[in-house]
PDB file of C-alpha atoms in Angstrom:
ATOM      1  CA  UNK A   1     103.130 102.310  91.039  1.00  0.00           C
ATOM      2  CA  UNK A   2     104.558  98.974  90.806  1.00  0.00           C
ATOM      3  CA  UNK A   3     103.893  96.228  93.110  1.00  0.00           C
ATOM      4  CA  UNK A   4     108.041  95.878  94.194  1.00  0.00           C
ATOM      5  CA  UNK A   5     108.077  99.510  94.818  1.00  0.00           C
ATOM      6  CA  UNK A   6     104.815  99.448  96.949  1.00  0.00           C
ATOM      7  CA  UNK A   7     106.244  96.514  98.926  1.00  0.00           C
ATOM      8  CA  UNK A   8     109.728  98.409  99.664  1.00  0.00           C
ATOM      9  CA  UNK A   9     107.408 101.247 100.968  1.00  0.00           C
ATOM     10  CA  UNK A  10     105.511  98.872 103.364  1.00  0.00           C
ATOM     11  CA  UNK A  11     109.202  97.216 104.414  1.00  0.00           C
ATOM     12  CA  UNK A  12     110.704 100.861 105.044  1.00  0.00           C
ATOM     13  CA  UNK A  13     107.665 102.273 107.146  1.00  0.00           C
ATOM     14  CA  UNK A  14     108.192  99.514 109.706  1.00  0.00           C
ATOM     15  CA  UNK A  15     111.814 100.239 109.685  1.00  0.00           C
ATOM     16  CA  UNK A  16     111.571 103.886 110.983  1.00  0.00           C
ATOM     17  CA  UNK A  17     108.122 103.319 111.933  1.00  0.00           C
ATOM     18  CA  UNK A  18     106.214 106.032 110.092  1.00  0.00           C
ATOM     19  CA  UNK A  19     102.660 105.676 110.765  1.00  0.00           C
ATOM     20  CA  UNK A  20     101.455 107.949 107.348  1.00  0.00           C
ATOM     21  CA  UNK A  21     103.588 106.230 104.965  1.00  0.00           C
ATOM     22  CA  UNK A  22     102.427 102.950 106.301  1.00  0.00           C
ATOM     23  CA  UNK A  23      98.858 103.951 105.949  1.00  0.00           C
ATOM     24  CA  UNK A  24      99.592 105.376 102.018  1.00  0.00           C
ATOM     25  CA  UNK A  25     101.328 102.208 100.883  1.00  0.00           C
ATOM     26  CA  UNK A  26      98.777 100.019 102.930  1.00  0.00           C
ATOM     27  CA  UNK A  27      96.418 102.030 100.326  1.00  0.00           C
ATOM     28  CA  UNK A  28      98.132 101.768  97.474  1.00  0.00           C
ATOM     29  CA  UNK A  29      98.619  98.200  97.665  1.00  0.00           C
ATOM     30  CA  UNK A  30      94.766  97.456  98.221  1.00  0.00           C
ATOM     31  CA  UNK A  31      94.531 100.304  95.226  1.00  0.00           C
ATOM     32  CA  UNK A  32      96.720  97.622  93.011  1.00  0.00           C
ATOM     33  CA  UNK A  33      95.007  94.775  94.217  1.00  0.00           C
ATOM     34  CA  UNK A  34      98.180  93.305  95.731  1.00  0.00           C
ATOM     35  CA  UNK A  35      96.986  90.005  97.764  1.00  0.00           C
ATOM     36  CA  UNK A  36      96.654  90.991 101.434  1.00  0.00           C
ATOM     37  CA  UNK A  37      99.346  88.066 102.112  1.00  0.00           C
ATOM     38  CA  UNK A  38     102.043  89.583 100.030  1.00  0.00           C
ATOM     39  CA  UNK A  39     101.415  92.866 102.012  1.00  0.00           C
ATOM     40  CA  UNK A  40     102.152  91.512 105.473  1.00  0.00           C
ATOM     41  CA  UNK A  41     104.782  88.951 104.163  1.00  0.00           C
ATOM     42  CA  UNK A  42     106.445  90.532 101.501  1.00  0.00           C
ATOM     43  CA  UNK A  43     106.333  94.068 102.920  1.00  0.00           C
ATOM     44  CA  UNK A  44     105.432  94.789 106.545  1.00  0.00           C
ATOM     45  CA  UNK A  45     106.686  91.078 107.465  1.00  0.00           C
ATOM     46  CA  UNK A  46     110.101  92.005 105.736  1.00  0.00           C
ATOM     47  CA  UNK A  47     110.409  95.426 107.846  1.00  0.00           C
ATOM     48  CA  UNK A  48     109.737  93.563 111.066  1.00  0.00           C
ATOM     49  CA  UNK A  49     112.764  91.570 110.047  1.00  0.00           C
ATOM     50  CA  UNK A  50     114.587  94.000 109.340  1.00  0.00           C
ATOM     51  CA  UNK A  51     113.857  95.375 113.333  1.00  0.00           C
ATOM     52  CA  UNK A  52     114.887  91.767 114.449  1.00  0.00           C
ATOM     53  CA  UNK A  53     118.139  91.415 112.987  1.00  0.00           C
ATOM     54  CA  UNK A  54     118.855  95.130 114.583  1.00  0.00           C
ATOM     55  CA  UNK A  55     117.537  94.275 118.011  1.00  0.00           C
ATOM     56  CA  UNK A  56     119.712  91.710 118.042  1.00  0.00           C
ATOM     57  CA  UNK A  57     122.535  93.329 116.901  1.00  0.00           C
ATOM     58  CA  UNK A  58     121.389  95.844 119.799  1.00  0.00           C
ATOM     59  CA  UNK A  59     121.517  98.161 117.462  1.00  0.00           C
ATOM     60  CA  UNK A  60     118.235  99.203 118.568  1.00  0.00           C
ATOM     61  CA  UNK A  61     115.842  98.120 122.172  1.00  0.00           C
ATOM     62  CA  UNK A  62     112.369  97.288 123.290  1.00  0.00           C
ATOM     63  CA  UNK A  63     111.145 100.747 122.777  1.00  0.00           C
ATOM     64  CA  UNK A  64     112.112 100.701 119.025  1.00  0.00           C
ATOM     65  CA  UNK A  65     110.793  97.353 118.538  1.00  0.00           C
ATOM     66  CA  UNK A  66     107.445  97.988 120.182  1.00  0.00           C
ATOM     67  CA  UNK A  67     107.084 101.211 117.702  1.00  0.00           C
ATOM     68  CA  UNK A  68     107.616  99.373 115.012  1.00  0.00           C
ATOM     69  CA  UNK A  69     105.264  96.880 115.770  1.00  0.00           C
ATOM     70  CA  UNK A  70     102.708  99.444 116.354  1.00  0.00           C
ATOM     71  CA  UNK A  71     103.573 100.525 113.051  1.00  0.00           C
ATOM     72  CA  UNK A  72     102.631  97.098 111.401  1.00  0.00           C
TER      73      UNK A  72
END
C-alpha cells in the first residue's frame, strides 16, 4: 500500500474516530516502515486538525473531540 494512502487512512480514522481502522493503518505504516513522525504528523496529526477546524466551526463539541483524541 503506498505510504500517501496509509497516511489518508490514519487522517480519516481520527476524523470519525474508528478505533480498528486506526489500529490497521497504525500497522500498516510500521509494516512499510513509515517513520513514526510522519505517522503522528502527517496522518493522525492531520485528522486532529481536521477535528479542530470543525470544533470551531461548532460543527462538532467536546464529546466529539475527546473521541477523537482517544482515537489518536
Amino acid at each position: 500500500m503506498a505510504k500517501e494512502a496509509i497516511l489518508a487512512d490514519l487522517k480519516k480514522s481520527v476524523e470519525t474516530w474508528d478505533l480498528n481502522l486506526v489500529k490497521e493503518a497504525t500497522q500498516k505504516a510500521i509494516d512499510e516502515n513509515i517513520p513514526i513522525s510522519e505517522i503522528i504528523g502527517d496522518g493522525l496529526g492531520k485528522g486532529m486538525e481536521v477535528i479542530g477546524v470543525r470544533f470551531d466551526k461548532a460543527e462538532i463539541f467536546l464529546p466529539q473531540v475527546v473521541a477523537a483524541s482517544k482515537t489518536m
